[in-house]
Structures are given as structure tokens and as C-alpha cells.
Amino acid sequence: MTRPWRAALGLFFAALLFLFVAPQAARADVSRPVGWSLGSATSQMHVGRVTLRYDPRLEDEAVAVAREIPRAWSEIEHALAGDLDDALTIHFVSHSGRIAEGTGMPQWAAGVAHPPTGEIAIAAHAPDGSLTDLDGLLRHEMAHVALYRATGGEPLPRWFHEGVAESFGEEIDLMRSQTLAGAIFGAGVPHFEQLEQNFRSTDAITATISYAAARDFVNFLRWRDEDGSDLRQALAQVKHGKNFEAAFVNGFGRTLAELDTEWRSGLTGRFMWFPIVSGDGLPMALAFPLVFVAAVRRRRHLREGWARLEAEDAALRAPFAA
């Protein structure tokens, strides 16, 4: 099989995965938050300043979601701003159809966020009844809220908003990696202007490539410097009134176009595995080190998140105890 055909085949299967997997997570915010009515979420618990409202039938799953909240929020807020307002309201329901009924979103949306109010809705089951990836779904929607707060609600390109949410939604996403690799060795990776247009496209392959590219570019920005301070500085500049491109010059010392060139120059080298994989299948042993690193990071951030929230709770209780 020739290289162009291998790349095309890889994109075809990635598009199929997008059609059946990606729609389980909402990829947009709610524009009409007033009147959110998720009546089945009648039970609730509190995790720090986060209120988790859930369907009583999902008690065990709700406990698991509650355990994930501190680590997920701690990692996201640290990467984007260092510290953010922690107040959130999360609605957890059984099926994506409940979200559609309560928020006005399409039936396929298994997760949605309204950043101005800090409200998030996630579902345990996708439209076809399959289980959703609750951790990834929660982190994706949290990232939308955190980015809004980190930039003071200033307008941002759609590709950047979705790239940030995708970046935090999954620590390792083999489907997105394969999709991007197929574009690198195939038709090419779209530039920012095209990415912005592609997020309004109904074409599955176009949308798949755009999500993968936006995610990878945001990952590049997050890990470009040792502690991620450049990205935090750029977002702080946006919050203080700088336009999007000027904020990147102040934060990274590079224009957005220069950062784009730097990112693209490393793509071929990072994805040299794709021609081999697309011909003979993925040697899964290569993925094991990545999975191990992700698991270690997850446990460390979980401990840090719980410690921070416990300290905040203690500070809030101190005046009442006195």
C-alpha cells in the first residue's frame, strides 16, 4: 500500500471514530443558560466550593466524579492562571437526552458548559446508550470554564477554546494523534484561519483534523517552557485587555505566526512513527510508557488537589469555629 493511500485510510478510520465516539462530548458552550432544568439531578454533595447535583440512581458514579474534581480543577487552573475562582455547579445525569431537554443542546451532547455562570452538565451515557468517558468529559467542560475565568471572559478564537478543552480532556488520546499524523503525511495541517472555519464545518474528516491540530498546538504551548508560565502570562494579558495576538507576543516573546512555525517544524519528527504504524499496526508496547507517566501524574495531582481543597475548607470553617 502506498504512503498516500495509508494516510487516506488512517484519516478514514479516524473519521469513523469521530462519528461514533467524539459526539459523546459536547464541543461548544451553551449560549442560553437561563432556565437550565435538569430535574433528575435531585441529590447533591459538596466538594470544596463545587456543588455536584446528581441523579440518585448514579450514587456510585457521582462519588467517583467527586473524587476526580479536585485533581482535575487543580491541574487546569494551575496551567491557565495559577489560581482561579473554584465555585462550580456540576449537573450529573444519566443520559445525554436529559442534557438536551434541560439545556437546549443537541441530542448528541453528553457534556456542556456555560462559562459565565460556572455551570457544567455531564451525562453517564451517550445517545446510543454506551458509557461516556466521565473523567475526560468533566475535564473538557471544566477547561472551558477555567479558560473563561483566566481571560476575564474576553473573546477568543474558537479553535483556541476547543484546543484548550481538548488538551485537558485526555492526557493521552491515540485517536487524535493518529488523525493529526494522517494530516501531516497527507493533505497537510490547516492553518489558524482555516481551523476557525473548519470548526463550523459539518464534514467529519475536516472537523476531526481541526480538533486534533488545535489540541496539539495547545499542548505545544503548555509544555514549551518548563513551568508553563508563558501561557499563563499570555492569558493574563488577554484578561487585562490585550488582543489575542498581542498577548502571545508579551507572554511568549513570539508572534502567533512564529509559534505556529515553530510547532509545525517539529511535527514530522514527532510523528515519524505514523508511516510504520499505518502499514503494520501500532506496536502497543510503545504506548505503555506514556500510559505509565499519565497514571503517575494523575495520582500526584489528585493528592495536591485534595490537600488544597481541604485547606480552603479549613480556612472557611475557622471564623465560625471562633
C-alpha positions as a Python dict, from the first residue, in 0.01 Angstrom:
ca = {
    (1, 'M'): (0, 0, 0),
    (2, 'T'): (149, 339, -100),
    (3, 'R'): (205, 616, 156),
    (4, 'P'): (-80, 844, 29),
    (5, 'W'): (-324, 553, 47),
    (6, 'R'): (-207, 467, 400),
    (7, 'A'): (-261, 825, 514),
    (8, 'A'): (-603, 837, 350),
    (9, 'L'): (-701, 509, 512),
    (10, 'G'): (-588, 637, 851),
    (11, 'L'): (-800, 951, 811),
    (12, 'F'): (-1098, 744, 702),
    (13, 'F'): (-1091, 533, 1018),
    (14, 'A'): (-1029, 842, 1230),
    (15, 'A'): (-1339, 998, 1078),
    (16, 'L'): (-1541, 688, 1162),
    (17, 'L'): (-1417, 708, 1521),
    (18, 'F'): (-1515, 1076, 1531),
    (19, 'L'): (-1864, 999, 1410),
    (20, 'F'): (-1925, 732, 1673),
    (21, 'V'): (-1706, 849, 1963),
    (22, 'A'): (-1639, 1223, 1957),
    (23, 'P'): (-2006, 1333, 1952),
    (24, 'Q'): (-2041, 1185, 2300),
    (25, 'A'): (-1878, 1502, 2436),
    (26, 'A'): (-2017, 1844, 2360),
    (27, 'R'): (-1777, 2066, 2169),
    (28, 'A'): (-1945, 2401, 2233),
    (29, 'D'): (-2071, 2616, 2515),
    (30, 'V'): (-2437, 2687, 2587),
    (31, 'S'): (-2547, 3027, 2462),
    (32, 'R'): (-2876, 3029, 2654),
    (33, 'P'): (-2804, 2920, 3012),
    (34, 'V'): (-3110, 3074, 3172),
    (35, 'G'): (-3359, 2806, 3264),
    (36, 'W'): (-3127, 2508, 3281),
    (37, 'S'): (-3362, 2247, 3419),
    (38, 'L'): (-3208, 1908, 3492),
    (39, 'G'): (-3485, 1783, 3716),
    (40, 'S'): (-3349, 1431, 3759),
    (41, 'A'): (-3040, 1563, 3941),
    (42, 'T'): (-3215, 1584, 4280),
    (43, 'S'): (-2934, 1467, 4510),
    (44, 'Q'): (-2626, 1673, 4579),
    (45, 'M'): (-2289, 1676, 4752),
    (46, 'H'): (-2023, 1942, 4801),
    (47, 'V'): (-1653, 1917, 4718),
    (48, 'G'): (-1494, 2237, 4844),
    (49, 'R'): (-1680, 2515, 4661),
    (50, 'V'): (-1809, 2275, 4396),
    (51, 'T'): (-2172, 2166, 4413),
    (52, 'L'): (-2234, 1832, 4245),
    (53, 'R'): (-2602, 1768, 4171),
    (54, 'Y'): (-2676, 1417, 4050),
    (55, 'D'): (-2941, 1161, 3972),
    (56, 'P'): (-2986, 945, 4288),
    (57, 'R'): (-2954, 635, 4071),
    (58, 'L'): (-2596, 740, 3991),
    (59, 'E'): (-2472, 748, 4351),
    (60, 'D'): (-2161, 536, 4291),
    (61, 'E'): (-2067, 719, 3972),
    (62, 'A'): (-2124, 1054, 4143),
    (63, 'V'): (-1879, 958, 4418),
    (64, 'A'): (-1622, 873, 4150),
    (65, 'V'): (-1681, 1209, 3979),
    (66, 'A'): (-1645, 1388, 4314),
    (67, 'R'): (-1309, 1222, 4369),
    (68, 'E'): (-1187, 1344, 4030),
    (69, 'I'): (-1296, 1707, 4076),
    (70, 'P'): (-1010, 1835, 4300),
    (71, 'R'): (-728, 1695, 4091),
    (72, 'A'): (-881, 1798, 3759),
    (73, 'W'): (-961, 2155, 3863),
    (74, 'S'): (-626, 2200, 4039),
    (75, 'E'): (-431, 2096, 3729),
    (76, 'I'): (-638, 2307, 3491),
    (77, 'E'): (-637, 2627, 3697),
    (78, 'H'): (-263, 2597, 3764),
    (79, 'A'): (-187, 2560, 3393),
    (80, 'L'): (-407, 2852, 3287),
    (81, 'A'): (-381, 3107, 3566),
    (82, 'G'): (-221, 2970, 3882),
    (83, 'D'): (-535, 3028, 4085),
    (84, 'L'): (-898, 3083, 3987),
    (85, 'D'): (-1239, 3109, 4150),
    (86, 'D'): (-1324, 2748, 4244),
    (87, 'A'): (-1702, 2784, 4254),
    (88, 'L'): (-1872, 2542, 4012),
    (89, 'T'): (-2209, 2374, 3979),
    (90, 'I'): (-2198, 2036, 3808),
    (91, 'H'): (-2516, 1859, 3698),
    (92, 'F'): (-2468, 1485, 3652),
    (93, 'V'): (-2748, 1297, 3476),
    (94, 'S'): (-2796, 951, 3332),
    (95, 'H'): (-2831, 1019, 2960),
    (96, 'S'): (-2736, 1285, 2708),
    (97, 'G'): (-3103, 1322, 2623),
    (98, 'R'): (-3155, 1472, 2969),
    (99, 'I'): (-2896, 1737, 2889),
    (100, 'A'): (-3071, 1815, 2561),
    (101, 'E'): (-3403, 1854, 2742),
    (102, 'G'): (-3258, 2070, 3018),
    (103, 'T'): (-3022, 2298, 2824),
    (104, 'G'): (-3143, 2309, 2466),
    (105, 'M'): (-2828, 2141, 2334),
    (106, 'P'): (-2839, 1879, 2053),
    (107, 'Q'): (-2922, 1521, 2148),
    (108, 'W'): (-2564, 1404, 2093),
    (109, 'A'): (-2418, 1638, 2356),
    (110, 'A'): (-2309, 1434, 2659),
    (111, 'G'): (-2137, 1731, 2819),
    (112, 'V'): (-2178, 2108, 2808),
    (113, 'A'): (-2053, 2411, 2999),
    (114, 'H'): (-2169, 2768, 3045),
    (115, 'P'): (-1852, 2953, 3150),
    (116, 'P'): (-2009, 3282, 3266),
    (117, 'T'): (-2210, 3105, 3537),
    (118, 'G'): (-1969, 2819, 3605),
    (119, 'E'): (-2236, 2558, 3528),
    (120, 'I'): (-2148, 2222, 3377),
    (121, 'A'): (-2369, 1932, 3275),
    (122, 'I'): (-2236, 1582, 3201),
    (123, 'A'): (-2409, 1252, 3127),
    (124, 'A'): (-2318, 896, 3216),
    (125, 'H'): (-2449, 758, 2886),
    (126, 'A'): (-2417, 870, 2526),
    (127, 'P'): (-2710, 883, 2282),
    (128, 'D'): (-2652, 519, 2184),
    (129, 'G'): (-2658, 409, 2549),
    (130, 'S'): (-2284, 345, 2574),
    (131, 'L'): (-2090, 471, 2876),
    (132, 'T'): (-1917, 805, 2837),
    (133, 'D'): (-1563, 883, 2950),
    (134, 'L'): (-1668, 1077, 3259),
    (135, 'D'): (-1317, 1188, 3356),
    (136, 'G'): (-1241, 1325, 3010),
    (137, 'L'): (-1586, 1479, 2981),
    (138, 'L'): (-1556, 1652, 3318),
    (139, 'R'): (-1210, 1789, 3242),
    (140, 'H'): (-1313, 1911, 2897),
    (141, 'E'): (-1603, 2114, 3033),
    (142, 'M'): (-1403, 2238, 3334),
    (143, 'A'): (-1139, 2369, 3095),
    (144, 'H'): (-1400, 2581, 2916),
    (145, 'V'): (-1497, 2745, 3246),
    (146, 'A'): (-1137, 2786, 3363),
    (147, 'L'): (-1028, 2947, 3035),
    (148, 'Y'): (-1317, 3192, 3055),
    (149, 'R'): (-1214, 3292, 3407),
    (150, 'A'): (-843, 3308, 3323),
    (151, 'T'): (-914, 3558, 3042),
    (152, 'G'): (-1194, 3751, 3211),
    (153, 'G'): (-1442, 3637, 2950),
    (154, 'E'): (-1263, 3818, 2667),
    (155, 'P'): (-1340, 3684, 2315),
    (156, 'L'): (-1110, 3405, 2198),
    (157, 'P'): (-1084, 3216, 1868),
    (158, 'R'): (-1299, 2906, 1863),
    (159, 'W'): (-1002, 2687, 1768),
    (160, 'F'): (-813, 2802, 2079),
    (161, 'H'): (-1107, 2749, 2314),
    (162, 'E'): (-1163, 2398, 2182),
    (163, 'G'): (-791, 2325, 2170),
    (164, 'V'): (-758, 2408, 2540),
    (165, 'A'): (-1060, 2194, 2631),
    (166, 'E'): (-930, 1905, 2420),
    (167, 'S'): (-583, 1938, 2571),
    (168, 'F'): (-715, 1884, 2922),
    (169, 'G'): (-989, 1639, 2827),
    (170, 'E'): (-749, 1348, 2771),
    (171, 'E'): (-387, 1314, 2881),
    (172, 'I'): (-327, 1056, 2608),
    (173, 'D'): (-551, 1040, 2300),
    (174, 'L'): (-430, 793, 2039),
    (175, 'M'): (-719, 871, 1805),
    (176, 'R'): (-631, 1243, 1792),
    (177, 'S'): (-261, 1159, 1744),
    (178, 'Q'): (-336, 925, 1454),
    (179, 'T'): (-568, 1182, 1297),
    (180, 'L'): (-304, 1457, 1313),
    (181, 'A'): (-35, 1223, 1182),
    (182, 'G'): (-256, 1134, 887),
    (183, 'A'): (-289, 1503, 801),
    (184, 'I'): (87, 1565, 839),
    (185, 'F'): (172, 1291, 591),
    (186, 'G'): (-139, 1354, 381),
    (187, 'A'): (-324, 1671, 283),
    (188, 'G'): (-144, 1892, 539),
    (189, 'V'): (-236, 2056, 869),
    (190, 'P'): (-471, 2356, 833),
    (191, 'H'): (-351, 2700, 940),
    (192, 'F'): (-534, 2903, 1206),
    (193, 'E'): (-769, 3083, 969),
    (194, 'Q'): (-874, 2754, 816),
    (195, 'L'): (-905, 2591, 1159),
    (196, 'E'): (-1151, 2860, 1265),
    (197, 'Q'): (-1364, 2792, 958),
    (198, 'N'): (-1337, 2417, 999),
    (199, 'F'): (-1499, 2427, 1344),
    (200, 'R'): (-1817, 2536, 1168),
    (201, 'S'): (-1791, 2259, 912),
    (202, 'T'): (-2026, 1961, 902),
    (203, 'D'): (-1762, 1745, 734),
    (204, 'A'): (-1646, 1475, 978),
    (205, 'I'): (-1289, 1447, 848),
    (206, 'T'): (-1237, 1823, 846),
    (207, 'A'): (-1368, 1858, 1199),
    (208, 'T'): (-1161, 1563, 1323),
    (209, 'I'): (-836, 1706, 1186),
    (210, 'S'): (-916, 2052, 1327),
    (211, 'Y'): (-973, 1922, 1680),
    (212, 'A'): (-653, 1718, 1663),
    (213, 'A'): (-447, 2012, 1537),
    (214, 'A'): (-589, 2260, 1789),
    (215, 'R'): (-526, 2014, 2072),
    (216, 'D'): (-166, 1950, 1968),
    (217, 'F'): (-85, 2320, 1929),
    (218, 'V'): (-220, 2398, 2276),
    (219, 'N'): (-17, 2107, 2415),
    (220, 'F'): (288, 2261, 2248),
    (221, 'L'): (215, 2595, 2418),
    (222, 'R'): (160, 2432, 2757),
    (223, 'W'): (490, 2242, 2757),
    (224, 'R'): (706, 2486, 2559),
    (225, 'D'): (865, 2625, 2875),
    (226, 'E'): (950, 2436, 3190),
    (227, 'D'): (672, 2560, 3420),
    (228, 'G'): (405, 2679, 3173),
    (229, 'S'): (440, 3041, 3284),
    (230, 'D'): (445, 3173, 2925),
    (231, 'L'): (91, 3052, 2862),
    (232, 'R'): (-33, 3191, 3194),
    (233, 'Q'): (128, 3526, 3113),
    (234, 'A'): (-36, 3537, 2769),
    (235, 'L'): (-381, 3461, 2912),
    (236, 'A'): (-332, 3722, 3185),
    (237, 'Q'): (-254, 3976, 2911),
    (238, 'V'): (-582, 3889, 2740),
    (239, 'K'): (-763, 3940, 3070),
    (240, 'H'): (-607, 4286, 3104),
    (241, 'G'): (-729, 4396, 2765),
    (242, 'K'): (-459, 4293, 2516),
    (243, 'N'): (-585, 4148, 2192),
    (244, 'F'): (-523, 3780, 2137),
    (245, 'E'): (-217, 3804, 1914),
    (246, 'A'): (-51, 4085, 2112),
    (247, 'A'): (-97, 3883, 2430),
    (248, 'F'): (108, 3599, 2282),
    (249, 'V'): (392, 3836, 2194),
    (250, 'N'): (400, 3958, 2555),
    (251, 'G'): (366, 3610, 2703),
    (252, 'F'): (590, 3403, 2475),
    (253, 'G'): (816, 3666, 2321),
    (254, 'R'): (700, 3533, 1983),
    (255, 'T'): (419, 3622, 1748),
    (256, 'L'): (145, 3368, 1699),
    (257, 'A'): (275, 3309, 1346),
    (258, 'E'): (627, 3239, 1480),
    (259, 'L'): (489, 2998, 1738),
    (260, 'D'): (290, 2827, 1464),
    (261, 'T'): (605, 2788, 1252),
    (262, 'E'): (799, 2650, 1549),
    (263, 'W'): (522, 2399, 1624),
    (264, 'R'): (492, 2284, 1263),
    (265, 'S'): (867, 2241, 1225),
    (266, 'G'): (859, 1966, 1486),
    (267, 'L'): (551, 1779, 1367),
    (268, 'T'): (717, 1549, 1113),
    (269, 'G'): (984, 1440, 1358),
    (270, 'R'): (736, 1370, 1638),
    (271, 'F'): (509, 1166, 1414),
    (272, 'M'): (768, 965, 1223),
    (273, 'W'): (607, 654, 1369),
    (274, 'F'): (294, 701, 1157),
    (275, 'P'): (417, 555, 824),
    (276, 'I'): (527, 241, 1011),
    (277, 'V'): (213, 216, 1221),
    (278, 'S'): (-24, 276, 931),
    (279, 'G'): (129, -17, 747),
    (280, 'D'): (183, -279, 1016),
    (281, 'G'): (-38, -177, 1307),
    (282, 'L'): (51, 0, 1631),
    (283, 'P'): (308, -176, 1849),
    (284, 'M'): (114, -132, 2173),
    (285, 'A'): (430, -173, 2378),
    (286, 'L'): (529, 176, 2259),
    (287, 'A'): (222, 320, 2432),
    (288, 'F'): (287, 162, 2773),
    (289, 'P'): (546, 420, 2889),
    (290, 'L'): (304, 702, 2804),
    (291, 'V'): (23, 538, 2997),
    (292, 'F'): (250, 487, 3299),
    (293, 'V'): (361, 852, 3301),
    (294, 'A'): (0, 968, 3275),
    (295, 'A'): (-102, 746, 3569),
    (296, 'V'): (178, 884, 3789),
    (297, 'R'): (84, 1241, 3705),
    (298, 'R'): (-283, 1171, 3774),
    (299, 'R'): (-214, 1036, 4124),
    (300, 'R'): (20, 1323, 4213),
    (301, 'H'): (-226, 1592, 4104),
    (302, 'L'): (-508, 1416, 4287),
    (303, 'R'): (-318, 1437, 4617),
    (304, 'E'): (-231, 1802, 4557),
    (305, 'G'): (-591, 1890, 4465),
    (306, 'W'): (-742, 1729, 4775),
    (307, 'A'): (-484, 1898, 5001),
    (308, 'R'): (-564, 2239, 4856),
    (309, 'L'): (-940, 2198, 4888),
    (310, 'E'): (-908, 2071, 5246),
    (311, 'A'): (-701, 2377, 5333),
    (312, 'E'): (-965, 2605, 5180),
    (313, 'D'): (-1242, 2430, 5373),
    (314, 'A'): (-1046, 2468, 5696),
    (315, 'A'): (-997, 2839, 5629),
    (316, 'L'): (-1370, 2883, 5567),
    (317, 'R'): (-1464, 2699, 5888),
    (318, 'A'): (-1217, 2886, 6108),
    (319, 'P'): (-1428, 3205, 6160),
    (320, 'F'): (-1735, 3001, 6253),
    (321, 'A'): (-1536, 2789, 6499),
    (322, 'A'): (-1401, 3107, 6661),
}
